[in-house]
Amino acid sequence: MTVWKPTVLTRVLLGLAIFVSAFPLYWMLVIASRTNADAVASPPKFLPGGNLGDNIVRVLTHPEAQFLLGLTNSFIVASIVTVSVILISTLAGFAFANLNFKGRNALLLLVLLTMAVPLQQMGVVPLYRLMVSLEWTNTLKAVILPYLLNGFGVFLMTQYTRQSVPMELVEAARVDGAATLRIWWNVVLPAVRPGMAVLGINTFMLMWNDYMWPLIVLNQENPTVQIAINGLNARFSTEYSLIFAGTALSIIPLVLVFVLFGRQIVGGLMEGAVKA
């Protein structure tokens, strides 16, 4: 068995890619830990300072930023939407991949067509009018409802279920007397867990970073975290240290989610490699 060894050029290119990817995060921490005077100093200071704690306290306690409320709202919205998307997508993926019913291919084609249409941009006006008619503006329901399911999640779980759950396994479960939901719970879910982790991370990140729709239906009194950061930027147009400190705080939940779900992804990749 031949073991591939990276060349010097490959190592250099990988090191350069890591540096380019990691430097913005490092620079964010540098500015977040310094005063605003240091942030705009020339030449710039490349080492972290000692003001990170003070800047974080100023961000969290500022009465107009509502940053803690923004973190809480974003966590609620992203969590509910992620659970909903995973649940609906795994059920739909199981149906499209392993169940035979009339119109299956037509429905799957319809799902694919929804992926080709930028619904948020094209549907923002009717969606907003709907939220106004429901009197849901400035509530989290208005942010959650449009994202409870998406075509990408259904398509991803359909393809993953087809590869991970053979029809023979489903038929064997039916012979043993298992109902459809029992098959989905005991047979399908354990097999597609890595795909669910990928979908969960992707959905949580998209909802956590969503800016356009919350900006339309919410205000600064009931913000998500991105709207709260925008409030810092509008209020403190020259306080770069506060803005970067708020940004640093906002990525902590994303890191935690990746750590929690990342083991599932690695486990799925290792399992696939063993099968191959």
Coordinates of C-alpha atoms in Angstrom, one line a residue:
M1 CA 0.0 0.0 0.0
T2 CA 1.5 3.3 -1.1
V3 CA 1.3 6.1 1.5
W4 CA 1.0 9.6 0.0
K5 CA 3.5 12.1 1.4
P6 CA 2.9 15.8 0.9
T7 CA 5.5 17.8 -1.0
V8 CA 7.1 21.0 0.3
L9 CA 4.9 23.1 -2.0
T10 CA 1.8 21.4 -0.7
R11 CA 2.8 22.1 2.9
V12 CA 3.5 25.8 2.0
L13 CA 0.2 26.2 0.3
L14 CA -1.7 24.5 3.2
G15 CA 0.2 26.7 5.7
L16 CA -0.7 29.8 3.6
A17 CA -4.4 28.8 3.5
I18 CA -4.5 28.3 7.2
F19 CA -2.9 31.7 7.8
V20 CA -5.3 33.5 5.5
S21 CA -8.3 31.7 7.1
A22 CA -7.2 32.2 10.7
F23 CA -5.7 35.8 10.6
P24 CA -9.2 37.6 10.5
L25 CA -10.2 35.7 13.7
Y26 CA -6.9 36.6 15.4
W27 CA -7.2 40.2 14.3
M28 CA -10.7 40.3 15.7
L29 CA -9.4 39.2 19.1
V30 CA -6.6 41.8 18.9
I31 CA -8.9 44.7 18.3
A32 CA -11.5 43.4 20.8
S33 CA -8.8 43.4 23.5
R34 CA -7.5 46.9 22.9
T35 CA -8.8 50.4 23.2
N36 CA -10.3 52.3 20.3
A37 CA -7.2 54.4 20.0
D38 CA -5.1 51.3 19.5
A39 CA -7.6 50.0 17.0
V40 CA -7.1 53.0 14.7
A41 CA -3.4 53.5 15.4
S42 CA -0.8 53.5 12.6
P43 CA 1.2 51.3 12.4
P44 CA -1.3 48.8 13.8
K45 CA -0.6 46.7 16.9
F46 CA -0.5 43.0 16.2
L47 CA -0.5 41.7 19.7
P48 CA -3.5 41.4 22.0
G49 CA -4.0 44.0 24.7
G50 CA -5.5 43.9 28.2
N51 CA -8.9 45.5 27.6
L52 CA -10.9 42.4 26.4
G53 CA -12.8 42.0 29.7
D54 CA -13.7 45.7 29.9
N55 CA -14.9 45.8 26.3
I56 CA -17.0 42.7 26.8
V57 CA -18.6 44.1 30.0
R58 CA -19.4 47.4 28.1
V59 CA -21.0 45.4 25.3
L60 CA -23.1 43.2 27.6
T61 CA -24.3 46.0 29.8
H62 CA -25.0 48.8 27.4
P63 CA -28.7 49.6 27.6
E64 CA -29.2 50.4 23.9
A65 CA -27.3 47.5 22.4
Q66 CA -29.5 44.8 24.1
F67 CA -26.7 42.3 23.3
L68 CA -27.7 39.7 25.9
L69 CA -31.2 39.7 24.6
G70 CA -29.9 39.4 21.1
L71 CA -27.8 36.3 22.0
T72 CA -30.8 34.7 23.7
N73 CA -33.1 35.5 20.8
S74 CA -30.7 34.1 18.2
F75 CA -30.2 31.0 20.2
I76 CA -33.9 30.4 20.5
V77 CA -34.5 31.1 16.8
A78 CA -31.6 29.0 15.6
S79 CA -32.3 26.1 17.9
I80 CA -36.0 25.8 17.0
V81 CA -35.4 26.2 13.3
T82 CA -32.5 23.6 13.4
V83 CA -34.6 21.0 15.2
S84 CA -37.5 21.6 12.8
V85 CA -35.4 21.4 9.6
I86 CA -33.6 18.2 10.8
L87 CA -36.9 16.5 11.8
I88 CA -38.8 17.4 8.7
S89 CA -35.9 16.8 6.4
T90 CA -35.1 13.3 7.8
L91 CA -38.8 12.3 7.5
A92 CA -39.1 13.6 4.0
G93 CA -35.7 12.1 3.0
F94 CA -36.8 8.7 4.3
A95 CA -40.1 9.0 2.4
F96 CA -38.4 10.0 -0.9
A97 CA -35.6 7.5 -0.6
N98 CA -37.2 4.4 0.8
L99 CA -41.0 4.6 0.3
N100 CA -42.9 4.1 -2.9
F101 CA -45.9 6.4 -3.4
K102 CA -47.6 8.1 -6.3
G103 CA -46.1 11.4 -7.3
R104 CA -42.8 10.8 -5.4
N105 CA -40.5 12.0 -8.3
A106 CA -42.8 15.0 -9.0
L107 CA -42.7 16.1 -5.4
L108 CA -38.9 15.7 -5.2
L109 CA -38.6 17.8 -8.4
L110 CA -40.8 20.5 -6.8
V111 CA -38.5 20.5 -3.8
L112 CA -35.4 21.0 -6.1
L113 CA -37.2 23.8 -7.9
T114 CA -37.6 25.7 -4.6
M115 CA -33.8 25.6 -4.2
A116 CA -33.4 27.5 -7.5
V117 CA -35.6 30.4 -6.4
P118 CA -34.2 33.0 -3.9
L119 CA -37.3 33.0 -1.8
Q120 CA -36.0 35.4 0.9
Q121 CA -35.2 38.1 -1.7
M122 CA -38.3 37.5 -4.0
G123 CA -40.7 36.8 -1.2
V124 CA -39.7 39.4 1.3
V125 CA -42.7 41.8 0.5
P126 CA -45.5 39.2 0.7
L127 CA -43.8 37.6 3.7
Y128 CA -43.7 40.9 5.5
R129 CA -47.3 41.7 4.6
L130 CA -48.3 38.3 6.0
M131 CA -46.5 39.0 9.3
V132 CA -48.2 42.4 9.5
S133 CA -51.6 40.8 8.9
L134 CA -50.8 38.2 11.6
E135 CA -49.6 40.9 13.9
W136 CA -46.3 39.1 14.4
T137 CA -43.9 41.9 13.6
N138 CA -41.2 42.4 16.3
T139 CA -41.7 38.9 17.5
L140 CA -39.5 35.8 17.2
K141 CA -42.4 33.9 15.5
A142 CA -41.9 36.1 12.4
V143 CA -38.3 35.1 12.2
I144 CA -38.8 31.4 12.8
L145 CA -41.8 30.6 10.6
P146 CA -40.3 31.2 7.1
Y147 CA -37.4 28.8 7.9
L148 CA -39.0 25.8 9.5
L149 CA -38.2 23.7 6.5
N150 CA -36.1 24.1 3.4
G151 CA -35.5 22.3 0.1
F152 CA -31.8 21.9 0.7
G153 CA -32.3 19.9 3.8
V154 CA -34.9 17.6 2.2
F155 CA -32.6 17.0 -0.8
L156 CA -29.5 16.4 1.3
M157 CA -31.2 13.9 3.6
T158 CA -32.9 12.2 0.6
Q159 CA -29.5 11.6 -1.0
Y160 CA -27.9 10.6 2.3
T161 CA -30.6 8.2 3.1
R162 CA -30.4 6.5 -0.3
Q163 CA -26.7 5.9 0.3
S164 CA -26.9 4.9 3.9
V165 CA -30.1 2.9 4.2
P166 CA -30.5 0.1 1.6
M167 CA -34.0 -1.0 0.7
E168 CA -33.2 -4.5 1.9
L169 CA -32.8 -3.2 5.4
V170 CA -36.2 -1.4 5.3
E171 CA -37.9 -4.5 3.9
A172 CA -36.3 -6.7 6.6
A173 CA -37.7 -4.4 9.2
R174 CA -41.2 -4.6 7.6
V175 CA -41.0 -8.4 7.7
D176 CA -40.2 -8.2 11.4
G177 CA -43.5 -6.2 11.8
A178 CA -42.1 -2.7 12.3
A179 CA -44.3 0.2 11.3
T180 CA -43.1 3.0 9.1
L181 CA -42.4 5.4 12.0
R182 CA -40.7 2.6 13.9
I183 CA -38.4 1.9 10.9
W184 CA -37.6 5.6 10.6
W185 CA -36.8 5.9 14.4
N186 CA -34.9 2.6 14.8
V187 CA -33.3 2.0 11.4
V188 CA -33.0 5.2 9.5
L189 CA -32.1 7.7 12.2
P190 CA -29.0 5.8 13.5
A191 CA -27.7 5.4 9.9
V192 CA -28.2 9.1 8.8
R193 CA -26.9 10.7 12.0
P194 CA -23.7 12.1 10.4
G195 CA -25.9 13.7 7.7
M196 CA -28.2 15.2 10.4
A197 CA -25.1 16.7 12.0
V198 CA -24.0 18.3 8.8
L199 CA -27.5 19.7 8.2
G200 CA -27.7 20.8 11.8
I201 CA -24.5 22.8 11.7
N202 CA -25.3 24.3 8.4
T203 CA -28.8 25.4 9.5
F204 CA -27.7 26.7 12.9
M205 CA -25.0 28.8 11.3
L206 CA -27.3 30.2 8.6
M207 CA -29.9 31.2 11.2
W208 CA -27.4 32.6 13.6
N209 CA -25.8 34.8 10.9
D210 CA -29.1 35.8 9.3
Y211 CA -29.4 39.5 9.0
M212 CA -31.8 40.7 6.3
W213 CA -35.1 39.2 7.5
P214 CA -34.6 39.9 11.2
L215 CA -33.7 43.5 10.3
I216 CA -37.0 43.8 8.5
V217 CA -39.4 42.3 11.1
L218 CA -37.6 43.1 14.4
N219 CA -36.3 46.3 16.0
Q220 CA -33.6 47.2 18.4
E221 CA -35.8 46.5 21.4
N222 CA -36.1 42.8 20.5
P223 CA -33.1 42.0 18.3
T224 CA -31.2 38.9 17.3
V225 CA -27.5 39.0 17.8
Q226 CA -26.7 40.4 14.3
I227 CA -29.2 43.2 14.8
A228 CA -27.5 43.9 18.2
I229 CA -24.1 44.1 16.6
N230 CA -25.6 46.4 14.0
G231 CA -26.9 48.6 16.8
L232 CA -23.4 48.8 18.2
N233 CA -22.1 49.8 14.8
A234 CA -24.7 52.5 14.5
R235 CA -24.4 53.8 18.0
F236 CA -20.6 53.6 18.2
S237 CA -19.4 54.2 14.7
T238 CA -15.9 54.8 15.9
E239 CA -15.8 52.3 18.8
Y240 CA -14.2 49.5 16.8
S241 CA -13.1 47.7 20.0
L242 CA -16.7 47.3 21.1
I243 CA -17.9 46.1 17.7
F244 CA -15.1 43.5 17.5
A245 CA -15.7 42.4 21.1
G246 CA -19.4 41.9 20.3
T247 CA -18.4 39.9 17.1
A248 CA -16.1 37.7 19.2
L249 CA -18.9 37.0 21.6
S250 CA -21.3 36.2 18.8
I251 CA -19.1 33.4 17.3
I252 CA -18.8 31.4 20.6
P253 CA -22.1 29.6 20.2
L254 CA -21.1 28.6 16.7
V255 CA -17.9 27.1 17.9
L256 CA -19.7 25.2 20.6
V257 CA -22.2 23.8 18.1
F258 CA -19.4 22.7 15.8
V259 CA -17.6 21.0 18.7
L260 CA -20.8 19.1 19.7
F261 CA -21.9 18.1 16.2
G262 CA -18.4 17.7 14.8
R263 CA -17.8 14.3 16.4
Q264 CA -20.8 13.0 14.6
I265 CA -19.4 14.1 11.3
V266 CA -16.0 12.6 11.9
G267 CA -17.6 9.4 13.2
G268 CA -19.7 9.2 10.0
L269 CA -16.7 9.8 7.8
M270 CA -14.7 7.1 9.6
E271 CA -17.6 4.7 9.3
G272 CA -17.9 5.4 5.6
A273 CA -14.2 4.8 5.2
V274 CA -14.4 1.4 7.0
K275 CA -17.4 0.4 4.8
A276 CA -15.5 1.4 1.6

